[in-house]
CSV table of N, CA and C in Angstrom, one decimal:
chain,number,residue,atom,x,y,z
F,30,GLY,N,33.0,78.6,-16.0
F,30,GLY,CA,33.5,78.5,-14.7
F,30,GLY,C,32.9,79.4,-13.7
F,31,TYR,N,33.3,79.4,-12.5
F,31,TYR,CA,32.8,80.2,-11.5
F,31,TYR,C,32.9,81.7,-11.8
F,32,ASP,N,34.0,82.1,-12.5
F,32,ASP,CA,34.2,83.5,-12.7
F,32,ASP,C,33.2,84.1,-13.7
F,33,GLN,N,32.4,83.2,-14.4
F,33,GLN,CA,31.4,83.6,-15.4
F,33,GLN,C,30.1,83.7,-14.7
F,34,VAL,N,29.9,83.2,-13.5
F,34,VAL,CA,28.7,83.3,-12.8
F,34,VAL,C,28.4,84.7,-12.3
F,35,ILE,N,27.3,85.3,-12.7
F,35,ILE,CA,27.0,86.6,-12.2
F,35,ILE,C,26.1,86.5,-11.0
F,36,ILE,N,26.5,87.1,-9.9
F,36,ILE,CA,25.8,87.1,-8.7
F,36,ILE,C,25.3,88.6,-8.5
F,37,SER,N,24.0,88.8,-8.9
F,37,SER,CA,23.4,90.1,-8.9
F,37,SER,C,23.0,90.5,-7.5
F,38,GLU,N,22.6,91.8,-7.4
F,38,GLU,CA,22.2,92.3,-6.1
F,38,GLU,C,21.1,91.5,-5.4
F,39,PRO,N,20.1,91.1,-6.1
F,39,PRO,CA,19.0,90.3,-5.5
F,39,PRO,C,19.6,89.0,-4.9
F,40,PHE,N,20.5,88.4,-5.6
F,40,PHE,CA,21.1,87.1,-5.0
F,40,PHE,C,22.0,87.4,-3.8
F,41,GLU,N,22.7,88.6,-3.8
F,41,GLU,CA,23.5,88.9,-2.7
F,41,GLU,C,22.5,89.2,-1.5
F,42,LYS,N,21.4,89.9,-1.7
F,42,LYS,CA,20.4,90.1,-0.6
F,42,LYS,C,19.9,88.8,-0.1
F,43,ILE,N,19.6,87.9,-0.9
F,43,ILE,CA,19.1,86.6,-0.4
F,43,ILE,C,20.2,85.9,0.4
F,44,GLN,N,21.5,86.0,0.0
F,44,GLN,CA,22.5,85.4,0.8
F,44,GLN,C,22.7,86.1,2.2
F,45,ARG,N,22.6,87.4,2.2
F,45,ARG,CA,22.6,88.1,3.5
F,45,ARG,C,21.5,87.7,4.4
F,46,PHE,N,20.3,87.6,3.8
F,46,PHE,CA,19.1,87.1,4.5
F,46,PHE,C,19.3,85.7,5.1
F,47,LEU,N,19.9,84.8,4.3
F,47,LEU,CA,20.1,83.5,4.8
F,47,LEU,C,21.2,83.5,5.9
F,48,LEU,N,22.1,84.3,5.8
F,48,LEU,CA,23.1,84.4,6.9
F,48,LEU,C,22.5,84.9,8.2
F,49,ARG,N,21.6,85.9,8.1
F,49,ARG,CA,20.8,86.3,9.3
F,49,ARG,C,20.0,85.2,9.9
F,50,LEU,N,19.4,84.4,9.0
F,50,LEU,CA,18.6,83.2,9.5
F,50,LEU,C,19.6,82.2,10.2
F,51,LYS,N,20.7,82.0,9.6
F,51,LYS,CA,21.7,81.0,10.2
F,51,LYS,C,22.1,81.6,11.6
F,52,ASN,N,22.4,82.8,11.6
F,52,ASN,CA,22.8,83.4,12.9
F,52,ASN,C,21.7,83.4,14.0
F,53,ALA,N,20.5,83.2,13.5
F,53,ALA,CA,19.3,83.1,14.4
F,53,ALA,C,19.0,81.7,14.8
F,54,GLY,N,19.9,80.7,14.2
F,54,GLY,CA,19.7,79.3,14.6
F,54,GLY,C,19.0,78.5,13.6
F,55,VAL,N,18.7,79.0,12.4
F,55,VAL,CA,18.1,78.2,11.4
F,55,VAL,C,19.1,77.5,10.6
F,56,LEU,N,18.9,76.2,10.3
F,56,LEU,CA,19.8,75.4,9.5
F,56,LEU,C,19.6,75.8,8.0
F,57,ILE,N,20.7,76.0,7.4
F,57,ILE,CA,20.7,76.4,5.9
F,57,ILE,C,21.3,75.2,5.2
F,58,THR,N,20.5,74.7,4.2
F,58,THR,CA,20.9,73.6,3.4
F,58,THR,C,20.9,74.0,1.9
F,59,LEU,N,21.5,73.1,1.1
F,59,LEU,CA,21.5,73.4,-0.4
F,59,LEU,C,21.2,72.1,-1.1
F,60,ALA,N,20.2,72.2,-2.0
F,60,ALA,CA,19.9,71.1,-3.0
F,60,ALA,C,20.1,71.7,-4.4
F,61,SER,N,21.1,71.3,-5.1
F,61,SER,CA,21.4,71.9,-6.4
F,61,SER,C,21.4,70.8,-7.5
F,62,ARG,N,20.7,71.1,-8.6
F,62,ARG,CA,20.8,70.2,-9.7
F,62,ARG,C,21.9,70.8,-10.6
F,63,ASN,N,23.1,70.3,-10.5
F,63,ASN,CA,24.2,70.9,-11.2
F,63,ASN,C,25.4,70.0,-11.1
F,64,SER,N,26.5,70.4,-11.7
F,64,SER,CA,27.8,69.7,-11.6
F,64,SER,C,28.3,70.1,-10.2
F,65,GLU,N,28.7,69.1,-9.4
F,65,GLU,CA,29.2,69.4,-8.0
F,65,GLU,C,30.4,70.3,-8.0
F,66,GLN,N,31.3,70.1,-8.9
F,66,GLN,CA,32.5,70.9,-8.9
F,66,GLN,C,32.2,72.3,-9.3
F,67,ASP,N,31.3,72.6,-10.2
F,67,ASP,CA,31.0,73.9,-10.6
F,67,ASP,C,30.4,74.7,-9.4
F,68,VAL,N,29.5,74.0,-8.6
F,68,VAL,CA,28.9,74.7,-7.5
F,68,VAL,C,29.9,74.9,-6.4
F,69,LEU,N,30.8,73.9,-6.1
F,69,LEU,CA,31.8,74.1,-5.1
F,69,LEU,C,32.8,75.2,-5.5
F,70,ASP,N,33.1,75.3,-6.8
F,70,ASP,CA,34.0,76.4,-7.2
F,70,ASP,C,33.4,77.8,-7.0
F,71,VAL,N,32.1,77.9,-7.2
F,71,VAL,CA,31.4,79.2,-6.9
F,71,VAL,C,31.5,79.5,-5.4
F,72,PHE,N,31.2,78.6,-4.6
F,72,PHE,CA,31.3,78.8,-3.2
F,72,PHE,C,32.7,79.1,-2.7
F,73,ASN,N,33.7,78.4,-3.3
F,73,ASN,CA,35.1,78.6,-2.8
F,73,ASN,C,35.8,79.8,-3.4
F,74,TYR,N,35.4,80.2,-4.6
F,74,TYR,CA,36.3,81.1,-5.3
F,74,TYR,C,35.6,82.4,-5.8
F,75,HIS,N,34.2,82.4,-5.9
F,75,HIS,CA,33.6,83.6,-6.5
F,75,HIS,C,33.7,84.7,-5.5
F,76,PRO,N,34.1,85.9,-5.9
F,76,PRO,CA,34.4,87.0,-5.0
F,76,PRO,C,33.1,87.6,-4.4
F,77,ASN,N,31.9,87.4,-5.0
F,77,ASN,CA,30.7,87.9,-4.5
F,77,ASN,C,29.8,87.0,-3.7
F,78,MET,N,30.4,85.8,-3.4
F,78,MET,CA,29.6,84.8,-2.6
F,78,MET,C,29.7,85.3,-1.1
F,79,ARG,N,28.5,85.5,-0.5
F,79,ARG,CA,28.5,85.8,0.9
F,79,ARG,C,28.4,84.5,1.7
F,80,LEU,N,27.6,83.6,1.2
F,80,LEU,CA,27.5,82.3,1.9
F,80,LEU,C,28.8,81.5,1.6
F,81,LYS,N,29.2,80.7,2.6
F,81,LYS,CA,30.3,79.8,2.5
F,81,LYS,C,29.8,78.4,2.7
F,82,LEU,N,30.5,77.4,2.2
F,82,LEU,CA,30.1,76.0,2.5
F,82,LEU,C,30.0,75.8,4.0
F,83,SER,N,30.8,76.4,4.8
F,83,SER,CA,30.8,76.2,6.2
F,83,SER,C,29.5,76.8,6.8
F,84,ASP,N,28.7,77.6,6.1
F,84,ASP,CA,27.5,78.1,6.6
F,84,ASP,C,26.3,77.1,6.4
F,85,LEU,N,26.6,76.1,5.6
F,85,LEU,CA,25.5,75.1,5.3
F,85,LEU,C,25.6,73.9,6.2
F,86,ALA,N,24.4,73.6,6.7
F,86,ALA,CA,24.4,72.4,7.6
F,86,ALA,C,24.5,71.1,6.8
F,87,PHE,N,24.1,71.2,5.5
F,87,PHE,CA,24.1,70.0,4.7
F,87,PHE,C,23.9,70.4,3.2
F,88,TRP,N,24.5,69.7,2.3
F,88,TRP,CA,24.2,70.0,0.9
F,88,TRP,C,24.2,68.7,0.1
F,89,ILE,N,23.5,68.8,-1.0
F,89,ILE,CA,23.4,67.7,-2.0
F,89,ILE,C,23.5,68.4,-3.3
F,90,ILE,N,24.5,68.0,-4.1
F,90,ILE,CA,24.7,68.6,-5.5
F,90,ILE,C,24.7,67.4,-6.4
F,91,ASN,N,23.7,67.2,-7.2
F,91,ASN,CA,23.6,66.1,-8.2
F,91,ASN,C,22.5,66.5,-9.2
F,92,TRP,N,22.2,65.5,-10.0
F,92,TRP,CA,21.2,65.7,-11.0
F,92,TRP,C,19.8,65.1,-10.7
F,93,ASP,N,19.7,64.6,-9.4
F,93,ASP,CA,18.4,64.1,-9.0
F,93,ASP,C,17.4,65.2,-8.8
F,94,SER,N,16.1,64.9,-8.7
F,94,SER,CA,15.1,65.9,-8.4
F,94,SER,C,15.3,66.6,-7.1
F,95,LYS,N,15.0,67.8,-7.0
F,95,LYS,CA,15.2,68.6,-5.7
F,95,LYS,C,14.3,68.0,-4.7
F,96,SER,N,13.1,67.5,-5.0
F,96,SER,CA,12.2,66.9,-4.0
F,96,SER,C,12.8,65.7,-3.4
F,97,LYS,N,13.5,64.9,-4.2
F,97,LYS,CA,14.2,63.7,-3.7
F,97,LYS,C,15.3,64.1,-2.8
F,98,ASN,N,16.1,65.1,-3.2
F,98,ASN,CA,17.2,65.6,-2.4
F,98,ASN,C,16.8,66.2,-1.1
F,99,ILE,N,15.6,66.9,-1.1
F,99,ILE,CA,15.1,67.5,0.2
F,99,ILE,C,14.7,66.3,1.1
F,100,ALA,N,14.1,65.3,0.5
F,100,ALA,CA,13.7,64.2,1.4
F,100,ALA,C,14.9,63.5,2.0
F,101,THR,N,16.0,63.4,1.2
F,101,THR,CA,17.2,62.8,1.7
F,101,THR,C,17.8,63.7,2.8
F,102,MET,N,17.8,65.0,2.6
F,102,MET,CA,18.3,65.9,3.7
F,102,MET,C,17.5,65.8,4.9
F,103,ALA,N,16.2,65.7,4.8
F,103,ALA,CA,15.3,65.5,5.9
F,103,ALA,C,15.7,64.3,6.7
F,104,THR,N,15.9,63.2,6.0
F,104,THR,CA,16.3,62.0,6.7
F,104,THR,C,17.6,62.1,7.4
F,105,GLU,N,18.6,62.6,6.7
F,105,GLU,CA,19.9,62.8,7.2
F,105,GLU,C,20.0,63.7,8.4
F,106,LEU,N,19.2,64.7,8.4
F,106,LEU,CA,19.2,65.7,9.5
F,106,LEU,C,18.1,65.4,10.6
F,107,ASN,N,17.4,64.3,10.3
F,107,ASN,CA,16.4,63.8,11.3
F,107,ASN,C,15.3,64.9,11.5
F,108,LEU,N,14.8,65.5,10.4
F,108,LEU,CA,13.8,66.5,10.4
F,108,LEU,C,12.6,66.0,9.5
F,109,ASN,N,11.5,66.6,9.7
F,109,ASN,CA,10.4,66.3,8.8
F,109,ASN,C,10.5,67.2,7.6
F,110,ALA,N,10.1,66.7,6.4
F,110,ALA,CA,10.3,67.4,5.2
F,110,ALA,C,9.5,68.7,5.2
F,111,ASP,N,8.4,68.8,6.1
F,111,ASP,CA,7.7,70.0,6.2
F,111,ASP,C,8.4,71.1,7.0
F,112,SER,N,9.6,70.7,7.5
F,112,SER,CA,10.4,71.7,8.3
F,112,SER,C,11.2,72.6,7.4
F,113,PHE,N,11.2,72.3,6.1
F,113,PHE,CA,12.0,73.0,5.1
F,113,PHE,C,11.2,74.1,4.4
F,114,ALA,N,11.9,75.3,4.3
F,114,ALA,CA,11.4,76.3,3.4
F,114,ALA,C,12.3,76.3,2.1
F,115,PHE,N,11.7,76.3,1.0
F,115,PHE,CA,12.4,76.1,-0.3
F,115,PHE,C,12.5,77.4,-1.0
F,116,ILE,N,13.7,77.8,-1.4
F,116,ILE,CA,14.0,79.0,-2.2
F,116,ILE,C,14.7,78.5,-3.5
F,117,ASP,N,14.1,79.0,-4.6
F,117,ASP,CA,14.7,78.5,-5.9
F,117,ASP,C,14.9,79.8,-6.8
F,118,ASP,N,16.0,79.7,-7.6
F,118,ASP,CA,16.3,80.9,-8.5
F,118,ASP,C,15.4,80.9,-9.7
F,119,ASN,N,14.6,79.8,-9.9
F,119,ASN,CA,13.7,79.8,-11.1
F,119,ASN,C,12.4,80.3,-10.7
């Protein structure tokens, strides 16, 4: 469950950085290959999450490839796929 997810200091720093970008007008999106409920639980209930779902302009949580999901987000947000910067925890 969400309570077993460890959010280390580097991940907290990334979240703070993303929030600064959001406050500067950059759209923040999420493409996650995971169980949707697990990800939503982390956002909603983990005490160390700095980012909130309301900080995201768009999200896709499923088991499709991230490249496919980024293409979908680009279409939905009416942006070019080359407008995205991609950060991954792997």
